């Protein structure tokens, strides 16, 4: 088998099962999505990735919804269908409205256009932006 | 000449000059950055791009700082140095703190990692995410 | 028809059939995958691509499995599902274990994260790295 | 300031200084490159990233040079100059020869070409690759 | 609902319906594809995007088929399946032959390879190209 | 040395020198740009790449200027500065006007925006486009 199948709870190693317990406790839901079930084939990577994402997405100088909006936007820029859908659902759960979603999409697309314009035209960086 | 040099105010066509006037009035500063000065070689594109970005970035369901943070994040995902620097400066002007910037960067990088994991492992989309 | 359908053996031009014979002889299998069957609509491109890949992937300073691992890693970075699956299968055939596959994925994802960090933060290249 | 300047040793927080000490001990050199000096503005991110990369790049089912070659290849695919140069230097330090480097580059470029061909032609995934 | 479903004609706002009428008049067909039907959830974005694309794709210094070929090529480079298929169909409608399509694909793939080579090898820009 | 320096004519292997002679004869100029001078460290890759590009860019169902415009557009989409500049110069040499260049850039940027919209919104492919 080249590609790894999602693991059922009954197939988890002890270390992976402990991470799943923490995911369930943190998110307060029994549902564990396929991303973690595939990554569970490598329990060390599972634990490292889960702990990193929990740390990065915790409330800080940016609130959780803003962080989730940024996550969705980057997933769109990186063309990751799985991540657009899973983090889109997470943003919904944190309160993203339809109007906010459509505005997010508009900013992502507008940035794609002007990013490409700046690169295509090889626009020289202004001194004002170099100093900052 | 293959690449287009930024145009000085004195070299602008009438249509481009009108757009520059609107940029200055909207932003309340005399400074017009190189992006617009290069795009001014095509006044129709200049006008279309400026009016689109003004519309997209206007306050709406998302506040202007959140939109700017998303713009910066996407520019990072698209590896556009000019846009990282210019929209980074814009986000600063709208109030982004050092701590917010570093958290933004952490989310962008974390998303890049999990986007790649989901793609590399070809994780199947959960039924729960297909319904949404 | 916009998109090209994979060609059956009976639909090949003489030049394409000759390339298929070489693919079969080199790989020692009757199976020719869809990539070549679609490319066969342009026999010149088929021949050029096959001969290039045969040359690039031949044993050299790097062994065939290492080359295949690099090929899979790049296909993941480029988000090409077809190539992840086909070169993943090729790497398996050359001996890649489950553990090696999961470590490969971890390196690809980690690189994606630090690549993005370096770009997002516009880290200046150290003098030590410029000299090399 | 929008972009963060690399921090000198004298400007490090206690937590960042501890990470730098670990980097120096692990790598057995006094030199700490700019990537870590910029990331040191966020000591939590610095510690998380360093510990993750140390774990991912440790010897395992793949040897350290193979992991480094994959890291360089992915950095090339992601167009990250800083990472191409810094991990290129790391690969050299681990024994990569000129010939191995040029072969690595050839595989990365060949994969870029066939990745694009498969996507451009929307080649359907063979059943044989779906099963794996 | 996270992802937006394509809107039927009967579900359109007045502003969206006006844009659809213009799309139909311009293209001289009743068929309106899903791209516009999903974007219709945000009538302002729908109108802005349609008017921009109509302006950009109008005959000018480049003829409509050449513009469409460039559009398809960029969609391939950006790995956008929807756009490869929809603009591929548009290019067919404007006269693209099978042979032209296969040559287009070959150029896109060749550029992907040499783009990656130039980046991987960090080839310094020639003075001759800087002057232009 | 990690990165390879461009080779002077006096440092070329016999096989590389033969390729340079062919480049000069084909292009009818003594100037050989750095791309080939760096690639010359691997004469086999040099020969393969040069022969491939000469074949792909030869007149066919698409004329040489159209091919060059596509090459530039893809190089912009792939954010390759070297290639934007070198193939931009080549397009100029084949007759690309300022107006054509600016229209090319507009199409590349517009495609980037709608590519991203289609991906961000996960627009389902119309049946009409699947059939083709």
XYZ file of C-alpha atoms in Angstrom, chain D:
132
model
C 9.139 48.292 11.964
C 7.319 45.749 9.852
C 10.001 43.215 9.166
C 11.955 41.860 12.111
C 15.741 42.276 12.277
C 17.937 39.311 13.280
C 18.644 39.458 17.034
C 22.184 39.532 18.393
C 22.979 37.139 21.237
C 22.857 40.060 23.664
C 19.259 40.831 22.732
C 17.833 37.357 23.341
C 15.210 36.599 25.964
C 16.155 33.880 28.465
C 13.946 31.354 26.686
C 15.459 32.191 23.285
C 18.972 32.020 24.725
C 18.264 28.506 25.991
C 17.204 27.414 22.511
C 20.325 28.962 21.007
C 22.438 27.013 23.505
C 20.746 23.816 22.379
C 21.270 24.667 18.694
C 24.975 25.247 19.365
C 25.348 22.042 21.377
C 23.495 19.945 18.807
C 25.337 21.355 15.808
C 28.656 21.695 17.610
C 29.323 25.167 16.232
C 29.052 28.701 17.604
C 27.407 29.902 14.385
C 23.633 30.457 14.605
C 22.121 31.529 11.277
C 19.672 34.374 10.689
C 16.618 32.137 10.423
C 16.795 31.463 14.163
C 17.842 35.050 14.962
C 14.686 36.443 13.340
C 12.424 33.755 14.760
C 13.832 34.608 18.217
C 11.419 37.558 18.328
C 8.824 34.884 19.201
C 10.600 32.573 21.684
C 7.669 30.134 21.803
C 7.740 29.724 18.021
C 11.537 29.491 18.115
C 11.449 26.626 20.634
C 8.606 24.798 18.852
C 10.245 25.059 15.431
C 13.701 24.045 16.609
C 12.420 21.024 18.516
C 10.259 19.945 15.584
C 13.067 20.200 13.055
C 15.492 18.406 15.351
C 12.988 15.564 15.716
C 12.137 15.368 12.009
C 15.744 15.458 10.824
C 17.094 12.925 13.316
C 18.378 9.608 11.918
C 15.530 7.140 11.418
C 14.343 4.931 8.594
C 15.996 7.492 6.304
C 19.599 8.576 6.880
C 20.415 12.258 7.622
C 21.882 13.000 4.156
C 18.822 11.610 2.360
C 16.577 13.736 4.593
C 18.675 16.802 3.849
C 18.541 16.117 0.086
C 14.752 15.924 0.325
C 14.709 19.172 2.314
C 16.754 20.951 -0.353
C 14.577 19.526 -3.139
C 11.372 20.722 -1.466
C 12.903 24.155 -0.840
C 13.656 24.367 -4.557
C 10.099 23.332 -5.428
C 8.822 26.021 -3.039
C 11.198 28.662 -4.494
C 12.662 29.607 -1.091
C 16.077 31.172 -1.706
C 17.025 31.286 1.967
C 16.227 27.603 2.416
C 17.912 26.490 -0.811
C 21.088 28.188 0.385
C 20.979 27.194 4.056
C 19.930 23.578 3.517
C 22.236 23.366 0.499
C 25.074 24.241 2.873
C 23.777 21.665 5.382
C 23.702 18.980 2.704
C 27.262 19.862 1.726
C 28.303 19.528 5.364
C 26.724 16.074 5.438
C 28.668 14.953 2.375
C 26.680 15.929 -0.741
C 29.035 16.019 -3.749
C 28.826 18.348 -6.776
C 27.594 15.457 -8.879
C 24.897 14.557 -6.347
C 23.787 18.190 -6.227
C 23.454 18.419 -10.003
C 21.528 15.124 -10.127
C 19.242 16.354 -7.357
C 18.538 19.506 -9.379
C 17.809 17.431 -12.489
C 15.257 15.305 -10.625
C 13.585 18.378 -9.111
C 13.285 20.000 -12.552
C 12.126 16.813 -14.272
C 9.458 16.324 -11.612
C 8.336 19.923 -12.106
C 7.865 19.205 -15.806
C 5.955 15.945 -15.472
C 3.911 17.252 -12.516
C 2.764 20.054 -14.784
C 2.108 17.715 -17.698
C -0.093 15.464 -15.538
C -2.045 18.459 -14.242
C -2.275 20.249 -17.587
C -3.588 17.134 -19.310
C -5.781 16.173 -16.333
C -4.505 12.595 -16.634
C -6.972 10.226 -14.917
C -5.439 8.218 -12.061
C -4.959 4.575 -13.116
C -6.926 1.989 -11.152
C -3.615 0.366 -10.289
C -2.561 3.516 -8.420
C -5.912 3.951 -6.675
C -5.672 0.536 -5.072
C -2.328 1.196 -3.547
